[in-house]
Amino acid sequence: MITANNTMAGHATRQSTGIVNLLLGPVLVAGILSAGNANAGVGDGPRAYQLAPVGTEVVTVIGVRQNSNYNLDGSPTSPAARVEVTAMAFQYTRVIDVGGNAAGLFAVLPFAGADGTLLNGARQPSSEGLGDVIVGGVVGLIGSPALNPKEFGAYKPGFGFGIVGKLALPTGEYDSSKAINIGTNRWSLQLGTALSWQFGDSMRPGEVTSLELTPMVSIYGDNEDPNGGNVLEQDPLYGLEMHVTHDFNRMFWGAFDAVYSAGGATTLDGVAASDDVEVIGVGFTIGATLPRGTNLEFSYGETIKDDLDSYDDAIYRIKIKQVF
């Protein structure tokens, strides 16, 4: 199990006939995917850490539309506030050999626009621009041999285990006079493990069914120039992501997605907000493997349990991937 998030490889003459997934962490746009994406039932996404041939390169374009009660930095808003986000991200991933195991290195460049609305209908100033750049990697430790395309096509999958790390840098647009920002004005680090059970005779499209579990913890630096205060701190956010995937045929596959998140309470100038969360989200994903290494994927997710308020968070995500 390894590589990166949600990209299926094309033909064997290009890279392989198997599935390549490119890592897109839950910190896509200043936290929209750390709190919102995970809480709304999408998370990193199905087949996010599957084996891929060494040398594979993938460029991915991601579009996201989300309606939630989470700020872009991953902290919960007032129960009376709603945040609407439209985001686009560009991601590059390369699979390399690390000590005989496959590993995926990646970078994500996000852009977004966000608007907020209070329960009384009062709109907050909008924000748009560059989000926080994300860099990271995933290294397979068990069931993730470094294979060339020919070896990959004949590989029989099974149990896989790997480690994941993602660092979000405070590069995004930020204005402390605004309650809603694209940038977070702080760093965040996500660490986790990726476990998968692959059922099938090979990794070729049309032959894969999988069960995937991904426990994660997100650790946040301090924002020393927050809106309405001097220092914003946030406790770690813990999460567990689960996906059950199945190939319907050589072109189409689908997945049931579920996520659980807990923790993440914030403190502003030493005053605890008591806004830690416990959230359960569910969703589904439909993917299509097209000729010449092009792949499409659509995901929808929503919350079914959220301690913050009675709103149903929802997210729509589209990915277009090109394998080289």
mmCIF file of C-alpha atoms in Angstrom:
data_model
loop_
_atom_site.group_PDB
_atom_site.id
_atom_site.type_symbol
_atom_site.label_atom_id
_atom_site.label_comp_id
_atom_site.label_asym_id
_atom_site.label_seq_id
_atom_site.Cartn_x
_atom_site.Cartn_y
_atom_site.Cartn_z
ATOM 1 C CA MET A 1 0.000 0.000 0.000
ATOM 2 C CA ILE A 2 1.620 3.149 -0.913
ATOM 3 C CA THR A 3 1.810 6.046 -3.033
ATOM 4 C CA ALA A 4 -0.331 8.930 -3.242
ATOM 5 C CA ASN A 5 -3.846 9.994 -3.660
ATOM 6 C CA ASN A 6 -6.479 8.897 -6.003
ATOM 7 C CA THR A 7 -5.040 8.374 -9.416
ATOM 8 C CA MET A 8 -5.391 5.243 -11.495
ATOM 9 C CA ALA A 9 -2.550 4.365 -13.786
ATOM 10 C CA GLY A 10 -3.165 4.067 -17.498
ATOM 11 C CA HIS A 11 -1.789 1.498 -19.912
ATOM 12 C CA ALA A 12 1.243 -0.697 -19.304
ATOM 13 C CA THR A 13 3.046 1.078 -22.111
ATOM 14 C CA ARG A 14 2.777 4.350 -20.174
ATOM 15 C CA GLN A 15 3.361 3.239 -16.585
ATOM 16 C CA SER A 16 1.303 0.163 -15.753
ATOM 17 C CA THR A 17 -2.214 -1.196 -15.881
ATOM 18 C CA GLY A 18 -2.577 -0.811 -12.142
ATOM 19 C CA ILE A 19 -3.967 1.797 -9.842
ATOM 20 C CA VAL A 20 -1.898 4.779 -8.780
ATOM 21 C CA ASN A 21 -3.196 6.974 -5.975
ATOM 22 C CA LEU A 22 -1.915 10.451 -5.191
ATOM 23 C CA LEU A 23 -1.793 11.757 -1.682
ATOM 24 C CA LEU A 24 -4.143 14.651 -1.025
ATOM 25 C CA GLY A 25 -4.201 15.221 2.687
ATOM 26 C CA PRO A 26 -6.968 16.630 4.801
ATOM 27 C CA VAL A 27 -5.275 19.998 4.737
ATOM 28 C CA LEU A 28 -6.025 20.880 1.145
ATOM 29 C CA VAL A 29 -6.994 24.522 1.506
ATOM 30 C CA ALA A 30 -6.015 25.985 4.821
ATOM 31 C CA GLY A 31 -7.784 23.219 6.627
ATOM 32 C CA ILE A 32 -10.900 22.742 4.525
ATOM 33 C CA LEU A 33 -9.824 19.157 4.179
ATOM 34 C CA SER A 34 -8.558 18.768 7.706
ATOM 35 C CA ALA A 35 -11.790 19.491 9.471
ATOM 36 C CA GLY A 36 -14.402 19.892 6.800
ATOM 37 C CA ASN A 37 -13.314 17.293 4.293
ATOM 38 C CA ALA A 38 -12.811 14.659 6.946
ATOM 39 C CA ASN A 39 -15.899 15.556 8.940
ATOM 40 C CA ALA A 40 -18.095 15.590 5.865
ATOM 41 C CA GLY A 41 -17.207 12.007 5.092
ATOM 42 C CA VAL A 42 -14.526 12.274 2.389
ATOM 43 C CA GLY A 43 -11.114 12.538 4.054
ATOM 44 C CA ASP A 44 -8.053 11.562 2.025
ATOM 45 C CA GLY A 45 -10.324 9.443 -0.125
ATOM 46 C CA PRO A 46 -10.461 5.796 -1.165
ATOM 47 C CA ARG A 47 -7.405 4.093 -2.656
ATOM 48 C CA ALA A 48 -5.300 6.949 -1.352
ATOM 49 C CA TYR A 49 -2.322 4.773 -0.435
ATOM 50 C CA GLN A 50 -2.213 1.963 -2.958
ATOM 51 C CA LEU A 51 0.874 0.439 -4.512
ATOM 52 C CA ALA A 52 2.177 1.970 -7.741
ATOM 53 C CA PRO A 53 5.213 1.379 -9.984
ATOM 54 C CA VAL A 54 8.450 3.212 -9.165
ATOM 55 C CA GLY A 55 8.947 6.143 -11.527
ATOM 56 C CA THR A 56 5.245 6.954 -11.822
ATOM 57 C CA GLU A 57 4.509 10.691 -12.043
ATOM 58 C CA VAL A 58 1.001 12.106 -11.731
ATOM 59 C CA VAL A 59 -0.444 15.600 -12.113
ATOM 60 C CA THR A 60 -3.845 16.058 -10.470
ATOM 61 C CA VAL A 61 -6.351 18.918 -10.618
ATOM 62 C CA ILE A 62 -8.817 18.926 -7.711
ATOM 63 C CA GLY A 63 -12.007 20.944 -7.407
ATOM 64 C CA VAL A 64 -13.876 21.213 -4.083
ATOM 65 C CA ARG A 65 -17.164 22.786 -3.024
ATOM 66 C CA GLN A 66 -17.975 22.672 0.691
ATOM 67 C CA ASN A 67 -20.603 24.076 3.038
ATOM 68 C CA SER A 68 -19.768 23.645 6.724
ATOM 69 C CA ASN A 69 -19.365 25.299 10.119
ATOM 70 C CA TYR A 70 -15.559 25.027 10.094
ATOM 71 C CA ASN A 71 -13.051 27.788 9.470
ATOM 72 C CA LEU A 72 -10.484 27.193 6.758
ATOM 73 C CA ASP A 73 -7.810 26.635 9.413
ATOM 74 C CA GLY A 74 -9.669 23.591 10.725
ATOM 75 C CA SER A 75 -11.095 25.254 13.840
ATOM 76 C CA PRO A 76 -14.861 25.203 14.437
ATOM 77 C CA THR A 77 -16.812 28.409 14.013
ATOM 78 C CA SER A 78 -19.583 29.712 16.201
ATOM 79 C CA PRO A 79 -22.622 27.398 15.977
ATOM 80 C CA ALA A 80 -24.366 30.310 14.272
ATOM 81 C CA ALA A 81 -21.841 30.626 11.447
ATOM 82 C CA ARG A 82 -21.623 28.879 8.078
ATOM 83 C CA VAL A 83 -18.640 28.863 5.717
ATOM 84 C CA GLU A 84 -18.955 28.223 1.981
ATOM 85 C CA VAL A 85 -15.746 27.365 0.145
ATOM 86 C CA THR A 86 -14.914 26.836 -3.514
ATOM 87 C CA ALA A 87 -11.368 25.573 -3.989
ATOM 88 C CA MET A 88 -9.017 24.289 -6.668
ATOM 89 C CA ALA A 89 -5.670 22.597 -6.131
ATOM 90 C CA PHE A 90 -2.847 21.355 -8.326
ATOM 91 C CA GLN A 91 -0.837 18.384 -7.147
ATOM 92 C CA TYR A 92 2.325 16.691 -8.323
ATOM 93 C CA THR A 93 3.343 13.229 -7.102
ATOM 94 C CA ARG A 94 6.289 10.976 -7.896
ATOM 95 C CA VAL A 95 6.810 7.372 -6.777
ATOM 96 C CA ILE A 96 10.368 6.453 -5.738
ATOM 97 C CA ASP A 97 12.293 3.522 -4.247
ATOM 98 C CA VAL A 98 13.178 3.873 -0.551
ATOM 99 C CA GLY A 99 15.168 0.905 0.713
ATOM 100 C CA GLY A 100 13.358 -1.527 -1.562
ATOM 101 C CA ASN A 101 9.902 -0.162 -0.659
ATOM 102 C CA ALA A 102 7.699 2.118 -2.764
ATOM 103 C CA ALA A 103 7.246 5.675 -1.525
ATOM 104 C CA GLY A 104 5.303 8.660 -2.829
ATOM 105 C CA LEU A 105 6.486 12.280 -2.559
ATOM 106 C CA PHE A 106 4.021 15.067 -3.304
ATOM 107 C CA ALA A 107 3.338 18.794 -3.280
ATOM 108 C CA VAL A 108 -0.045 20.558 -3.403
ATOM 109 C CA LEU A 109 -0.680 24.153 -4.498
ATOM 110 C CA PRO A 110 -4.232 25.236 -3.519
ATOM 111 C CA PHE A 111 -6.356 28.269 -4.369
ATOM 112 C CA ALA A 112 -9.750 29.089 -2.843
ATOM 113 C CA GLY A 113 -12.538 31.548 -2.272
ATOM 114 C CA ALA A 114 -14.648 31.623 0.909
ATOM 115 C CA ASP A 115 -17.762 33.388 2.205
ATOM 116 C CA GLY A 116 -19.337 33.262 5.645
ATOM 117 C CA THR A 117 -22.905 33.793 6.794
ATOM 118 C CA LEU A 118 -24.254 34.146 10.330
ATOM 119 C CA LEU A 119 -27.522 32.529 11.349
ATOM 120 C CA ASN A 120 -29.182 35.963 11.280
ATOM 121 C CA GLY A 121 -28.223 36.305 7.613
ATOM 122 C CA ALA A 122 -25.353 38.767 8.079
ATOM 123 C CA ARG A 123 -22.596 37.994 5.580
ATOM 124 C CA GLN A 124 -18.902 38.223 6.467
ATOM 125 C CA PRO A 125 -16.247 39.723 4.167
ATOM 126 C CA SER A 126 -15.188 37.193 1.549
ATOM 127 C CA SER A 127 -11.624 35.984 1.103
ATOM 128 C CA GLU A 128 -9.830 34.500 -1.883
ATOM 129 C CA GLY A 129 -6.356 33.677 -3.079
ATOM 130 C CA LEU A 130 -3.512 31.219 -2.552
ATOM 131 C CA GLY A 131 -3.962 28.636 0.191
ATOM 132 C CA ASP A 132 -1.345 26.961 2.354
ATOM 133 C CA VAL A 133 1.111 24.873 0.325
ATOM 134 C CA ILE A 134 1.324 21.219 1.377
ATOM 135 C CA VAL A 135 4.320 18.910 1.068
ATOM 136 C CA GLY A 136 4.663 15.367 2.287
ATOM 137 C CA GLY A 137 5.058 11.716 1.570
ATOM 138 C CA VAL A 138 3.938 8.170 2.246
ATOM 139 C CA VAL A 139 6.294 5.197 2.648
ATOM 140 C CA GLY A 140 5.158 1.602 2.435
ATOM 141 C CA LEU A 141 6.681 -0.749 5.008
ATOM 142 C CA ILE A 142 4.725 -3.993 4.488
ATOM 143 C CA GLY A 143 3.227 -5.237 1.233
ATOM 144 C CA SER A 144 4.715 -2.315 -0.704
ATOM 145 C CA PRO A 145 7.715 -3.528 -2.727
ATOM 146 C CA ALA A 146 9.412 -1.154 -5.161
ATOM 147 C CA LEU A 147 8.299 -2.573 -8.526
ATOM 148 C CA ASN A 148 8.864 -1.605 -12.130
ATOM 149 C CA PRO A 149 5.768 -1.477 -14.408
ATOM 150 C CA LYS A 150 6.202 -5.066 -15.644
ATOM 151 C CA GLU A 151 6.617 -6.445 -12.115
ATOM 152 C CA PHE A 152 3.694 -4.341 -10.914
ATOM 153 C CA GLY A 153 1.327 -5.810 -13.499
ATOM 154 C CA ALA A 154 2.016 -9.339 -12.185
ATOM 155 C CA TYR A 155 2.016 -8.470 -8.474
ATOM 156 C CA LYS A 156 -0.663 -10.178 -6.337
ATOM 157 C CA PRO A 157 -1.804 -7.742 -3.622
ATOM 158 C CA GLY A 158 -2.591 -8.519 0.015
ATOM 159 C CA PHE A 159 -2.085 -6.741 3.328
ATOM 160 C CA GLY A 160 -0.275 -3.412 3.254
ATOM 161 C CA PHE A 161 1.032 -1.043 5.916
ATOM 162 C CA GLY A 162 2.657 2.356 5.522
ATOM 163 C CA ILE A 163 3.330 5.652 7.288
ATOM 164 C CA VAL A 164 2.085 9.050 6.128
ATOM 165 C CA GLY A 165 3.253 12.602 6.837
ATOM 166 C CA LYS A 166 1.957 15.946 5.516
ATOM 167 C CA LEU A 167 3.139 19.457 6.372
ATOM 168 C CA ALA A 168 1.021 22.531 5.607
ATOM 169 C CA LEU A 169 3.038 25.761 5.380
ATOM 170 C CA PRO A 170 1.615 29.239 6.222
ATOM 171 C CA THR A 171 1.847 30.563 2.670
ATOM 172 C CA GLY A 172 -1.800 31.417 2.075
ATOM 173 C CA GLU A 173 -3.580 34.772 1.872
ATOM 174 C CA TYR A 174 -4.281 36.022 5.404
ATOM 175 C CA ASP A 175 -5.772 39.192 6.933
ATOM 176 C CA SER A 176 -6.348 39.197 10.692
ATOM 177 C CA SER A 177 -9.081 41.815 10.303
ATOM 178 C CA LYS A 178 -11.204 39.158 8.588
ATOM 179 C CA ALA A 179 -12.980 36.349 10.401
ATOM 180 C CA ILE A 180 -12.588 34.081 7.340
ATOM 181 C CA ASN A 181 -9.265 33.600 5.576
ATOM 182 C CA ILE A 182 -7.812 31.319 2.927
ATOM 183 C CA GLY A 183 -4.452 31.043 4.710
ATOM 184 C CA THR A 184 -4.072 29.777 8.283
ATOM 185 C CA ASN A 185 -1.106 31.915 9.429
ATOM 186 C CA ARG A 186 0.304 28.808 11.142
ATOM 187 C CA TRP A 187 1.860 25.477 10.259
ATOM 188 C CA SER A 188 0.137 22.138 10.742
ATOM 189 C CA LEU A 189 1.468 18.596 10.646
ATOM 190 C CA GLN A 190 -0.530 15.444 10.010
ATOM 191 C CA LEU A 191 0.898 12.021 10.862
ATOM 192 C CA GLY A 192 -0.714 8.636 10.436
ATOM 193 C CA THR A 193 -0.589 5.080 9.232
ATOM 194 C CA ALA A 194 -2.261 3.508 6.225
ATOM 195 C CA LEU A 195 -3.528 -0.067 6.464
ATOM 196 C CA SER A 196 -5.171 -1.922 3.588
ATOM 197 C CA TRP A 197 -6.366 -5.362 2.647
ATOM 198 C CA GLN A 198 -6.406 -5.885 -1.127
ATOM 199 C CA PHE A 199 -8.470 -8.747 -2.581
ATOM 200 C CA GLY A 200 -7.773 -9.757 -6.165
ATOM 201 C CA ASP A 201 -5.345 -11.581 -8.424
ATOM 202 C CA SER A 202 -3.534 -8.411 -9.500
ATOM 203 C CA MET A 203 -3.619 -4.595 -9.266
ATOM 204 C CA ARG A 204 -5.027 -4.250 -12.782
ATOM 205 C CA PRO A 205 -8.278 -2.249 -13.149
ATOM 206 C CA GLY A 206 -11.288 -4.548 -12.908
ATOM 207 C CA GLU A 207 -9.650 -6.921 -10.404
ATOM 208 C CA VAL A 208 -9.376 -4.949 -7.150
ATOM 209 C CA THR A 209 -11.539 -4.900 -4.018
ATOM 210 C CA SER A 210 -10.138 -3.337 -0.855
ATOM 211 C CA LEU A 211 -10.733 -2.476 2.785
ATOM 212 C CA GLU A 212 -8.737 0.530 4.006
ATOM 213 C CA LEU A 213 -8.201 2.056 7.458
ATOM 214 C CA THR A 214 -6.231 5.256 8.056
ATOM 215 C CA PRO A 215 -5.801 6.576 11.627
ATOM 216 C CA MET A 216 -4.396 10.131 11.725
ATOM 217 C CA VAL A 217 -3.495 12.931 14.132
ATOM 218 C CA SER A 218 -3.253 16.599 13.111
ATOM 219 C CA ILE A 219 -0.972 18.845 15.172
ATOM 220 C CA TYR A 220 -1.265 22.637 14.876
ATOM 221 C CA GLY A 221 1.144 25.483 15.439
ATOM 222 C CA ASP A 222 -0.055 28.739 17.029
ATOM 223 C CA ASN A 223 -1.602 31.569 15.038
ATOM 224 C CA GLU A 224 0.013 34.640 16.620
ATOM 225 C CA ASP A 225 -2.194 37.131 14.779
ATOM 226 C CA PRO A 226 -5.749 35.751 14.910
ATOM 227 C CA ASN A 227 -8.951 37.654 14.322
ATOM 228 C CA GLY A 228 -10.150 39.110 17.631
ATOM 229 C CA GLY A 229 -7.114 38.174 19.734
ATOM 230 C CA ASN A 230 -3.354 37.757 20.090
ATOM 231 C CA VAL A 231 -2.726 33.991 20.047
ATOM 232 C CA LEU A 232 -4.938 31.166 18.809
ATOM 233 C CA GLU A 233 -4.003 27.643 19.896
ATOM 234 C CA GLN A 234 -5.634 24.372 18.905
ATOM 235 C CA ASP A 235 -5.434 20.912 20.445
ATOM 236 C CA PRO A 236 -4.596 17.921 18.247
ATOM 237 C CA LEU A 237 -7.401 16.563 16.082
ATOM 238 C CA TYR A 238 -7.624 12.765 15.951
ATOM 239 C CA GLY A 239 -9.269 10.896 13.120
ATOM 240 C CA LEU A 240 -9.995 7.494 11.631
ATOM 241 C CA GLU A 241 -10.843 7.031 7.965
ATOM 242 C CA MET A 242 -12.371 3.903 6.404
ATOM 243 C CA HIS A 243 -13.088 2.948 2.784
ATOM 244 C CA VAL A 244 -14.513 -0.139 1.125
ATOM 245 C CA THR A 245 -13.797 -0.113 -2.621
ATOM 246 C CA HIS A 246 -14.690 -2.368 -5.542
ATOM 247 C CA ASP A 247 -13.963 -2.470 -9.278
ATOM 248 C CA PHE A 248 -17.212 -2.889 -11.224
ATOM 249 C CA ASN A 249 -15.266 -3.500 -14.434
ATOM 250 C CA ARG A 250 -12.034 -2.346 -16.074
ATOM 251 C CA MET A 251 -13.315 1.221 -16.390
ATOM 252 C CA PHE A 252 -15.509 1.983 -13.373
ATOM 253 C CA TRP A 253 -15.015 1.547 -9.628
ATOM 254 C CA GLY A 254 -16.792 2.805 -6.523
ATOM 255 C CA ALA A 255 -16.344 3.165 -2.777
ATOM 256 C CA PHE A 256 -18.206 3.663 0.466
ATOM 257 C CA ASP A 257 -16.392 6.233 2.634
ATOM 258 C CA ALA A 258 -16.622 6.932 6.382
ATOM 259 C CA VAL A 259 -14.620 9.129 8.764
ATOM 260 C CA TYR A 260 -14.510 9.833 12.499
ATOM 261 C CA SER A 261 -12.902 12.946 14.059
ATOM 262 C CA ALA A 262 -12.482 13.992 17.691
ATOM 263 C CA GLY A 263 -10.660 16.744 19.588
ATOM 264 C CA GLY A 264 -9.343 19.979 18.074
ATOM 265 C CA ALA A 265 -10.513 22.383 20.826
ATOM 266 C CA THR A 266 -9.270 25.966 20.439
ATOM 267 C CA THR A 267 -7.919 28.488 22.953
ATOM 268 C CA LEU A 268 -7.814 32.231 22.279
ATOM 269 C CA ASP A 269 -5.481 34.266 24.495
ATOM 270 C CA GLY A 270 -5.540 31.565 27.153
ATOM 271 C CA VAL A 271 -9.327 31.261 27.237
ATOM 272 C CA ALA A 272 -10.572 27.810 26.220
ATOM 273 C CA ALA A 273 -13.500 27.836 23.818
ATOM 274 C CA SER A 274 -14.759 24.340 24.775
ATOM 275 C CA ASP A 275 -15.323 23.696 21.083
ATOM 276 C CA ASP A 276 -13.763 20.248 20.767
ATOM 277 C CA VAL A 277 -15.648 18.099 18.311
ATOM 278 C CA GLU A 278 -16.822 14.547 17.823
ATOM 279 C CA VAL A 279 -17.955 14.051 14.258
ATOM 280 C CA ILE A 280 -18.970 11.123 12.068
ATOM 281 C CA GLY A 281 -19.199 11.555 8.311
ATOM 282 C CA VAL A 282 -20.114 9.224 5.461
ATOM 283 C CA GLY A 283 -19.884 9.473 1.703
ATOM 284 C CA PHE A 284 -19.309 7.720 -1.592
ATOM 285 C CA THR A 285 -16.865 7.907 -4.490
ATOM 286 C CA ILE A 286 -17.220 6.958 -8.168
ATOM 287 C CA GLY A 287 -14.107 6.663 -10.332
ATOM 288 C CA ALA A 288 -13.440 6.079 -14.029
ATOM 289 C CA THR A 289 -10.231 4.853 -15.691
ATOM 290 C CA LEU A 290 -9.920 6.373 -19.170
ATOM 291 C CA PRO A 291 -7.427 5.732 -21.991
ATOM 292 C CA ARG A 292 -3.954 7.279 -22.091
ATOM 293 C CA GLY A 293 -3.528 7.440 -18.324
ATOM 294 C CA THR A 294 -6.389 9.867 -17.648
ATOM 295 C CA ASN A 295 -8.658 9.274 -14.668
ATOM 296 C CA LEU A 296 -11.761 10.945 -13.249
ATOM 297 C CA GLU A 297 -13.153 10.754 -9.743
ATOM 298 C CA PHE A 298 -16.194 12.242 -7.996
ATOM 299 C CA SER A 299 -16.783 12.174 -4.223
ATOM 300 C CA TYR A 300 -19.687 13.340 -2.078
ATOM 301 C CA GLY A 301 -19.781 13.346 1.706
ATOM 302 C CA GLU A 302 -21.835 14.701 4.591
ATOM 303 C CA THR A 303 -21.943 14.584 8.374
ATOM 304 C CA ILE A 304 -24.355 12.316 10.218
ATOM 305 C CA LYS A 305 -23.215 13.358 13.715
ATOM 306 C CA ASP A 306 -21.791 16.745 14.688
ATOM 307 C CA ASP A 307 -21.652 18.137 18.226
ATOM 308 C CA LEU A 308 -21.388 21.757 17.084
ATOM 309 C CA ASP A 309 -24.850 22.390 15.660
ATOM 310 C CA SER A 310 -27.703 20.871 13.695
ATOM 311 C CA TYR A 311 -26.339 21.794 10.263
ATOM 312 C CA ASP A 312 -25.423 19.029 7.832
ATOM 313 C CA ASP A 313 -21.952 19.701 6.443
ATOM 314 C CA ALA A 314 -21.583 18.628 2.824
ATOM 315 C CA ILE A 315 -18.694 18.442 0.379
ATOM 316 C CA TYR A 316 -18.388 17.772 -3.362
ATOM 317 C CA ARG A 317 -14.992 16.906 -4.833
ATOM 318 C CA ILE A 318 -13.868 16.245 -8.420
ATOM 319 C CA LYS A 319 -10.408 15.057 -9.451
ATOM 320 C CA ILE A 320 -8.847 14.884 -12.885
ATOM 321 C CA LYS A 321 -5.560 12.957 -12.974
ATOM 322 C CA GLN A 322 -2.987 12.392 -15.639
ATOM 323 C CA VAL A 323 -0.378 9.658 -15.242
ATOM 324 C CA PHE A 324 2.995 9.993 -16.964
#
